[in-house]
mmCIF file of C-alpha atoms in Angstrom:
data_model
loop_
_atom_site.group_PDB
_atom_site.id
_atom_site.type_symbol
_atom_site.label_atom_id
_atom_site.label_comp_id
_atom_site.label_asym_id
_atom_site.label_seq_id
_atom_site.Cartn_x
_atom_site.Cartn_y
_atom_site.Cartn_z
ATOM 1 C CA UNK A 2 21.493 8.207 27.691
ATOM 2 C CA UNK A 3 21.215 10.966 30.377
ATOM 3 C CA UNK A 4 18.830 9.958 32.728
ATOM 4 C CA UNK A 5 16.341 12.949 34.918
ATOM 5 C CA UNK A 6 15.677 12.947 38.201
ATOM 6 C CA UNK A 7 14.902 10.205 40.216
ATOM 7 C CA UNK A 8 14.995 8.558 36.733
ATOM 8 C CA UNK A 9 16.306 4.521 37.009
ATOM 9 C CA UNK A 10 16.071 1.342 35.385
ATOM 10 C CA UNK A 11 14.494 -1.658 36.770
ATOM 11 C CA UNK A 12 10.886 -1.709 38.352
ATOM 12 C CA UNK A 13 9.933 1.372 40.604
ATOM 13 C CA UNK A 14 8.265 -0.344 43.408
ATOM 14 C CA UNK A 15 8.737 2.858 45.744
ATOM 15 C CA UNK A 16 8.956 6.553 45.212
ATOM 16 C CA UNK A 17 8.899 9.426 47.446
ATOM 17 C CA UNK A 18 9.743 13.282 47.592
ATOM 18 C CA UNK A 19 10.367 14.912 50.865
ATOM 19 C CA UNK A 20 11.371 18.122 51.810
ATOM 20 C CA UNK A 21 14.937 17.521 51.049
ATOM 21 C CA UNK A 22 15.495 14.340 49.206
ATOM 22 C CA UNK A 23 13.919 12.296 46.207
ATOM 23 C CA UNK A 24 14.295 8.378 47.275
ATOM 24 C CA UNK A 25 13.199 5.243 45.091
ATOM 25 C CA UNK A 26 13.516 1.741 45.285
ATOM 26 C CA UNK A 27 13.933 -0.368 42.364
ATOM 27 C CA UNK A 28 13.823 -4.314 41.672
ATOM 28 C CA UNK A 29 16.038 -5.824 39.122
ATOM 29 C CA UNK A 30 15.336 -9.074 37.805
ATOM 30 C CA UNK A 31 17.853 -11.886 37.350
ATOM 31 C CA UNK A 32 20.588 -11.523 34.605
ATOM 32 C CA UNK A 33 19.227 -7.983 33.464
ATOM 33 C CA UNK A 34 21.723 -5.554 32.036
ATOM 34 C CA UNK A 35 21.535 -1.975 31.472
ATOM 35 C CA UNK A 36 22.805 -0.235 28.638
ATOM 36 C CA UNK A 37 25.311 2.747 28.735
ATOM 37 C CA UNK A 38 23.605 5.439 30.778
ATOM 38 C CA UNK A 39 24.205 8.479 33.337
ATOM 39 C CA UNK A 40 22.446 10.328 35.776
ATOM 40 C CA UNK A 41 21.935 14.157 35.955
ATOM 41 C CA UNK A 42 22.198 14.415 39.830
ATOM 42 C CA UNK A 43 24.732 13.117 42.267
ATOM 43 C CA UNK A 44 23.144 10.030 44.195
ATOM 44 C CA UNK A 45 23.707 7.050 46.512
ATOM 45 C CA UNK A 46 22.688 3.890 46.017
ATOM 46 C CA UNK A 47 21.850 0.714 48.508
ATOM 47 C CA UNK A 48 21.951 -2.431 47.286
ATOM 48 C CA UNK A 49 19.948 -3.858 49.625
ATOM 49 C CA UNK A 50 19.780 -7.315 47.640
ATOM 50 C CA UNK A 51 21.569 -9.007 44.685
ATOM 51 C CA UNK A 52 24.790 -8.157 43.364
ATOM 52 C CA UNK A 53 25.613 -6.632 39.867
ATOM 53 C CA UNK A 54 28.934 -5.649 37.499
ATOM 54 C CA UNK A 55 29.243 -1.825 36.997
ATOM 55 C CA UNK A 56 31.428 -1.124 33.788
ATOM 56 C CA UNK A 57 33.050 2.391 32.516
ATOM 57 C CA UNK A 58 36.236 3.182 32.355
ATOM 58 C CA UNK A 59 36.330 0.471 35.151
ATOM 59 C CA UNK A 60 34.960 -2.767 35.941
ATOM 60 C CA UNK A 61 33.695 -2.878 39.590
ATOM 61 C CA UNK A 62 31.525 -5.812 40.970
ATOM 62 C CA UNK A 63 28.689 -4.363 43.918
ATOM 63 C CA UNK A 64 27.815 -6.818 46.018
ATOM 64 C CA UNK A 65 24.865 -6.923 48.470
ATOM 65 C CA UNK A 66 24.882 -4.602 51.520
ATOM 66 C CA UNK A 67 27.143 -1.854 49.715
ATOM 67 C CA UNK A 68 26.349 1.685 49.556
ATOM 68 C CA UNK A 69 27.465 3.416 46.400
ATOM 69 C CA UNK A 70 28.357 7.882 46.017
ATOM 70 C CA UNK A 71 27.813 8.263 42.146
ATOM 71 C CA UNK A 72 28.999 11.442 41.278
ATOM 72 C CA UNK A 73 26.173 13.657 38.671
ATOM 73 C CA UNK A 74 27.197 12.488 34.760
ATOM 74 C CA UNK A 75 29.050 9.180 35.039
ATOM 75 C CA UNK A 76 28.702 7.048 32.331
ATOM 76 C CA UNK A 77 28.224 3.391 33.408
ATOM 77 C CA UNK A 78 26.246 0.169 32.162
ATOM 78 C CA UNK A 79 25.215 -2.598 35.046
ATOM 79 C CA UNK A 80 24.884 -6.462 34.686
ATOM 80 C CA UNK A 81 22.889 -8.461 37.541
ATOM 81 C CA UNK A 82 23.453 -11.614 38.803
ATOM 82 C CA UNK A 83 21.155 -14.349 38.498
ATOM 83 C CA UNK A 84 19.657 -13.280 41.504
ATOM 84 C CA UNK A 85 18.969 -9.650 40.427
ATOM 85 C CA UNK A 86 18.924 -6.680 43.343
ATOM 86 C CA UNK A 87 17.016 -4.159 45.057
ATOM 87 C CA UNK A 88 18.393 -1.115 45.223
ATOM 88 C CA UNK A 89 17.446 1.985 47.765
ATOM 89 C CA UNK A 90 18.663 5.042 45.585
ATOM 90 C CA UNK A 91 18.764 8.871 47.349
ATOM 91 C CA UNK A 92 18.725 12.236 45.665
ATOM 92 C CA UNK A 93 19.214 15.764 47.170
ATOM 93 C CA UNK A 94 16.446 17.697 45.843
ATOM 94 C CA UNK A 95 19.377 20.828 45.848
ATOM 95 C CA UNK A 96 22.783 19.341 46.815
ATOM 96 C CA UNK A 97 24.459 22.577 46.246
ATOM 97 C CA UNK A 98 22.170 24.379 49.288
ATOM 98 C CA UNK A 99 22.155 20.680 51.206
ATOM 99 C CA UNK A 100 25.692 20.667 51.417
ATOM 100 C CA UNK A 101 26.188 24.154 51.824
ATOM 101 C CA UNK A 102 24.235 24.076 55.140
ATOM 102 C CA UNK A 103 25.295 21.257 56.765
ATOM 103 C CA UNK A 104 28.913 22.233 55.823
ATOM 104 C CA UNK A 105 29.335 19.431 53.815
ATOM 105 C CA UNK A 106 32.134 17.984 51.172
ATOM 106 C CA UNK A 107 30.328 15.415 48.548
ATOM 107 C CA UNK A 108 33.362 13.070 47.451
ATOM 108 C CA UNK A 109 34.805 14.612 44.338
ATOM 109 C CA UNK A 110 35.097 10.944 42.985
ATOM 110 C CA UNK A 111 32.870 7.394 42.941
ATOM 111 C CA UNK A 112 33.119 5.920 45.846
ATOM 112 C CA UNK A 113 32.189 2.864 47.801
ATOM 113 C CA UNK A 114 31.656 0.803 51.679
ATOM 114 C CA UNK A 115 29.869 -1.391 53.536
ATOM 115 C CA UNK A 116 26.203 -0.031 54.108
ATOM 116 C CA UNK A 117 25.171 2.023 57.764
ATOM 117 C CA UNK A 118 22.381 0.846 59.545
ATOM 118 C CA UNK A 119 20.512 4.298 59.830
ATOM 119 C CA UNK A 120 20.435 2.954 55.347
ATOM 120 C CA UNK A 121 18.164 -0.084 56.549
ATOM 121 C CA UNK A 122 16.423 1.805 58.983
ATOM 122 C CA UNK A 123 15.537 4.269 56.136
ATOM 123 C CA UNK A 124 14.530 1.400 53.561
ATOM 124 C CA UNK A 125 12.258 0.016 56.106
ATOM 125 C CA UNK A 126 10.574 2.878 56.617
ATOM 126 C CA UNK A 127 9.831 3.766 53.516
ATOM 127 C CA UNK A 128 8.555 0.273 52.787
ATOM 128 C CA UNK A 129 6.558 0.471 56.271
ATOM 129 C CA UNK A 130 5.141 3.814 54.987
ATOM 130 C CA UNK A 131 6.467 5.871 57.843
ATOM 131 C CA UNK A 132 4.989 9.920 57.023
ATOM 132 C CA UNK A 133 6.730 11.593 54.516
ATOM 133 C CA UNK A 134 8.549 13.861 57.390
ATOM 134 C CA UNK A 135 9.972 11.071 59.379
ATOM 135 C CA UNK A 136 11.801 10.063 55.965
ATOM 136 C CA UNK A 137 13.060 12.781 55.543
ATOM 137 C CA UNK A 138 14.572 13.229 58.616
ATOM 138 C CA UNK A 139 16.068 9.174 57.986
ATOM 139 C CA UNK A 140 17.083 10.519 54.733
ATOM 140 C CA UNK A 141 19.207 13.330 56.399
ATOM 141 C CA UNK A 142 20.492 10.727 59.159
ATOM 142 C CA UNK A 143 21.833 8.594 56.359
ATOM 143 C CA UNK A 144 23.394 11.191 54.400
ATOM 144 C CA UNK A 145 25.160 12.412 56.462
ATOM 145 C CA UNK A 146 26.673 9.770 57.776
ATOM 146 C CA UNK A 147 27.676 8.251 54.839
ATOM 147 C CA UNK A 148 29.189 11.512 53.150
ATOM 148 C CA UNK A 149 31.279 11.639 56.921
ATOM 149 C CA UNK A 150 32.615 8.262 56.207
ATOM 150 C CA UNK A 151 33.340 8.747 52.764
ATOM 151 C CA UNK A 152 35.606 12.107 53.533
ATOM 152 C CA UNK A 153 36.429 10.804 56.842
ATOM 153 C CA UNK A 154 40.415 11.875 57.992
ATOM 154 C CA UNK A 155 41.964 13.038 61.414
ATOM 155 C CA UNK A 156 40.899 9.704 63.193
ATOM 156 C CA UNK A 157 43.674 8.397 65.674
ATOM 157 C CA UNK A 158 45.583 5.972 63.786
ATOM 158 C CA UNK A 159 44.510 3.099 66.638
ATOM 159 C CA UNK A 160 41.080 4.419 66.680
ATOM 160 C CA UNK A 161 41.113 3.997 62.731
ATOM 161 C CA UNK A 162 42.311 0.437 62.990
ATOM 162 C CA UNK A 163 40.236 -0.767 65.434
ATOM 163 C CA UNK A 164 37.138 0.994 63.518
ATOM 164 C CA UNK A 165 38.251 -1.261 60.337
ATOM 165 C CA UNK A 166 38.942 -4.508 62.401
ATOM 166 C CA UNK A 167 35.425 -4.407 63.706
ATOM 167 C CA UNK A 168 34.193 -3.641 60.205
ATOM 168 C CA UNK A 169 36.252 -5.881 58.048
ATOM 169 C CA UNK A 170 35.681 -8.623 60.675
ATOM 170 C CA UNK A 171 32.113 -7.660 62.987
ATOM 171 C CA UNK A 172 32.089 -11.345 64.614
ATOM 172 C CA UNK A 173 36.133 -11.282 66.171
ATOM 173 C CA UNK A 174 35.954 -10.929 69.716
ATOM 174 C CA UNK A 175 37.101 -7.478 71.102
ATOM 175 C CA UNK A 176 39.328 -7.575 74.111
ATOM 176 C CA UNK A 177 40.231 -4.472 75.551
ATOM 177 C CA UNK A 178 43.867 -6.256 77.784
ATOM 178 C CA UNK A 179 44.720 -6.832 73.832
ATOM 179 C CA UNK A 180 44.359 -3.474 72.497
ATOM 180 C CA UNK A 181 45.866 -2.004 75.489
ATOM 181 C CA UNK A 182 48.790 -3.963 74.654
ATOM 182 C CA UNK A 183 48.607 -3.545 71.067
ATOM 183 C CA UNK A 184 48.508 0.080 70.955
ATOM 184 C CA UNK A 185 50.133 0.273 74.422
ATOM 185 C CA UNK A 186 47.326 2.359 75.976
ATOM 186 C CA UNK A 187 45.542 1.886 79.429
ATOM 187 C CA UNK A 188 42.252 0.654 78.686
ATOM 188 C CA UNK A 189 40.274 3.248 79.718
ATOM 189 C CA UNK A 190 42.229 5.750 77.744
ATOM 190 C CA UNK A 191 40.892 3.699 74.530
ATOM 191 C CA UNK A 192 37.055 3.627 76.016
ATOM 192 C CA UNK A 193 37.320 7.317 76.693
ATOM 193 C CA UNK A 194 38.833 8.381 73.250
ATOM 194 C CA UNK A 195 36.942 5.573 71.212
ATOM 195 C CA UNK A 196 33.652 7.284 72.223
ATOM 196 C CA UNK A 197 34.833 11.186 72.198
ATOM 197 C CA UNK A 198 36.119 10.402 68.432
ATOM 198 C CA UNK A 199 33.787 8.389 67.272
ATOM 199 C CA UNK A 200 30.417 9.594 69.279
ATOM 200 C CA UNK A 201 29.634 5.797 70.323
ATOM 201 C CA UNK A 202 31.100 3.991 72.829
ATOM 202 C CA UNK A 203 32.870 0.986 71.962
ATOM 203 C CA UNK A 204 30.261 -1.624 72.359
ATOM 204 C CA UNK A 205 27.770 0.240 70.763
ATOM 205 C CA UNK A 206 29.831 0.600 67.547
ATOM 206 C CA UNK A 207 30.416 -3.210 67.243
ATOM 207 C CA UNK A 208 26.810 -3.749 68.315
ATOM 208 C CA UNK A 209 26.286 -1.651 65.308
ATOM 209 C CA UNK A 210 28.165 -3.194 63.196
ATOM 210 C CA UNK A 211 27.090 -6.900 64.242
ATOM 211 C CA UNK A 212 23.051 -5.520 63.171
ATOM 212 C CA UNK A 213 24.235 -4.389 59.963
ATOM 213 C CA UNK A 214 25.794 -7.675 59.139
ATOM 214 C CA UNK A 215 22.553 -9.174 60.382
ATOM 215 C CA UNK A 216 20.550 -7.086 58.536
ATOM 216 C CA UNK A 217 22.534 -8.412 55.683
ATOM 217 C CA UNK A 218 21.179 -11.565 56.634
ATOM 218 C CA UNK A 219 18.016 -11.340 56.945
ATOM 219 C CA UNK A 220 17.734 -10.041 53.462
ATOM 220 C CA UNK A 221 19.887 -12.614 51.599
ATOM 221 C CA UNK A 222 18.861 -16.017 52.804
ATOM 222 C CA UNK A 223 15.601 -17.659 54.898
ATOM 223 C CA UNK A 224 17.491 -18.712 58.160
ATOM 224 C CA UNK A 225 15.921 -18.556 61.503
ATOM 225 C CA UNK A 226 16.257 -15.552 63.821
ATOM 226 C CA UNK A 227 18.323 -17.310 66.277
ATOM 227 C CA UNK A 228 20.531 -18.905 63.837
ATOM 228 C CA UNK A 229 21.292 -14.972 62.422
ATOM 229 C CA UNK A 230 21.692 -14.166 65.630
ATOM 230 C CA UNK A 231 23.886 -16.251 66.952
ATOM 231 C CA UNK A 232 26.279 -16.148 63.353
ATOM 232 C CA UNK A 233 25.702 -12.211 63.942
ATOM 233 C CA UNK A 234 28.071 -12.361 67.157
ATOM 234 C CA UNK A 235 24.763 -11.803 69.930
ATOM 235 C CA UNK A 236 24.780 -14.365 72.294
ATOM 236 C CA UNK A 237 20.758 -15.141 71.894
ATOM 237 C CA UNK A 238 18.040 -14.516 70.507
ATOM 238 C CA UNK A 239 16.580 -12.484 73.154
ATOM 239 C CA UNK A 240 19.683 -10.081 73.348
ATOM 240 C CA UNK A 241 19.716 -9.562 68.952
ATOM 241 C CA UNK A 242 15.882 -8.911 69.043
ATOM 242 C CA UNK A 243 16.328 -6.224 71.417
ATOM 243 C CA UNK A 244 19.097 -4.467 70.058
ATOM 244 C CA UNK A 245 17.485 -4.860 66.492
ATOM 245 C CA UNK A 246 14.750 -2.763 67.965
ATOM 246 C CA UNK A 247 16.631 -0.506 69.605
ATOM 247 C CA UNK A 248 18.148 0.943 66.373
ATOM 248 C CA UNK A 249 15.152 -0.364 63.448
ATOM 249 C CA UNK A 250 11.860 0.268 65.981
ATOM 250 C CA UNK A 251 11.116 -3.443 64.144
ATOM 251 C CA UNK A 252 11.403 -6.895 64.948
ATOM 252 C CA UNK A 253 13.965 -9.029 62.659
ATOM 253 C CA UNK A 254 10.990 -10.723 61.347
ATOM 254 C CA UNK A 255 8.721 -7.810 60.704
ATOM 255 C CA UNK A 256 11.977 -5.894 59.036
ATOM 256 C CA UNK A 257 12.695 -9.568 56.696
ATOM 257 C CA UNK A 258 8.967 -9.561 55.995
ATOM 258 C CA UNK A 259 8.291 -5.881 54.943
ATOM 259 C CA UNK A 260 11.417 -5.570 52.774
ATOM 260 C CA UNK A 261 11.514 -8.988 51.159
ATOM 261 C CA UNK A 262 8.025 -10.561 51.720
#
């Protein structure tokens, strides 16, 4: 089955078309399964909540709080768990111009990571009902960035391995004397060429990476704000709500209660 455009299963709670981009949200209840199916455009995919097995000539499991690249015509067939998902899904109303302006390279293959936070900040504001050009600016924020990542090469091998030690583990404490002596660089060689590769500096990256495992969070179980906080890496509650607001423009609580209820 060949799906159209902005064509998925599940329940369409959400649907908008922008100047650019087509996004939908869908809910999934528990144990659902979709049948062999494709879809006619290129897309990514959020799963914002649940967790489901993709099978085609693979068998992948997506778990919550992974972004997906789904390249146009690939055949697959989903199962959910018993706690079904909510998925953010993002079309290019014309990839070919899209990419062709922003000198862009879609990945040639499927491909798969953790989720960016300008993802979350875009499924809140569509939720929120932010206007129509605002999202499509967020839309073009979180495209971007996630196509970058996905063909990302010519990092500094230390720069590359401290960008996945902060991912793969967004709570270890960062020393600088450590890296210095890891790498055997002064330490403010590292903060220099951490922030001229990268474009953050290197607390805001694992700040950034802390609020997307917090977002995570929020949107998987009912804990209090200070005990996501506090398992998040910030040292209060006072220093996670700003920071949460700093990149969402939302309180923890407002962001939990828009996208979940």
């Amino acid at each position: 089955m060949n799906l159209k455009e902005n064509q998925y299963f599940g329940i369409t709670t959400e649907s908008l078309r922008t100047e650019n981009f087509t996004i939908s949200m869908t809910n999934h209840s528990a144990n659902s399964t979709i049948s062999l199916h494709a879809h006619n455009k290129p897309y990514l995919c959020l799963l914002a909540y649940g967790s489901y097995k993709e099978e085609s000539n693979i068998i992948d499991v997506i778990s919550q709080g992974e972004v997906l690249y789904r390249v146009a015509n690939y055949e697959h067939s989903n199962s959910f768990s018993n706690k079904g998902g909510l998925c953010l899904n993002i079309e290019m109303n014309d990839y070919e111009q899209f990419i062709t302006l922003n000198e862009l390279h879609l990945p040639n293959k499927l491909s798969k990571q953790k989720a960016v936070i300008e993802l979350y900040k875009l499924l809140y504001g569509l939720k929120h009902g932010l206007p129509n050009d605002i999202i499509n600016i967020y839309c073009y924020e979180s495209m971007i960035v996630v196509i970058n990542i996905f063909n990302s090469k010519g990092d500094l091998n230390w720069v590359k391995k401290v960008k996945e030690r902060i991912n793969d583990n967004p709570l270890e404490t960062i020393s600088l004397d450590k890296l210095s002596i890891e790498f055997s660089l002064h330490p403010n060689y590292i903060v220099r060429k951490f922030k001229e590769i990268t474009g953050f500096k290197l607390s805001e990256y694992l700040t950034k990476i802390r609020l997307e495992f917090a977002m995570k969070c929020l949107l998987s179980n009912e804990e209090n704000i200070t005990s996501i906080a506090l398992e998040s890496g910030f040292y209060d509650q006072s220093h996670f709500i700003k920071n949460f607001k700093k990149y969402i423009d939302a309180t923890p609580n407002h962001f939990r209660k828009v996208i979940i209820g």
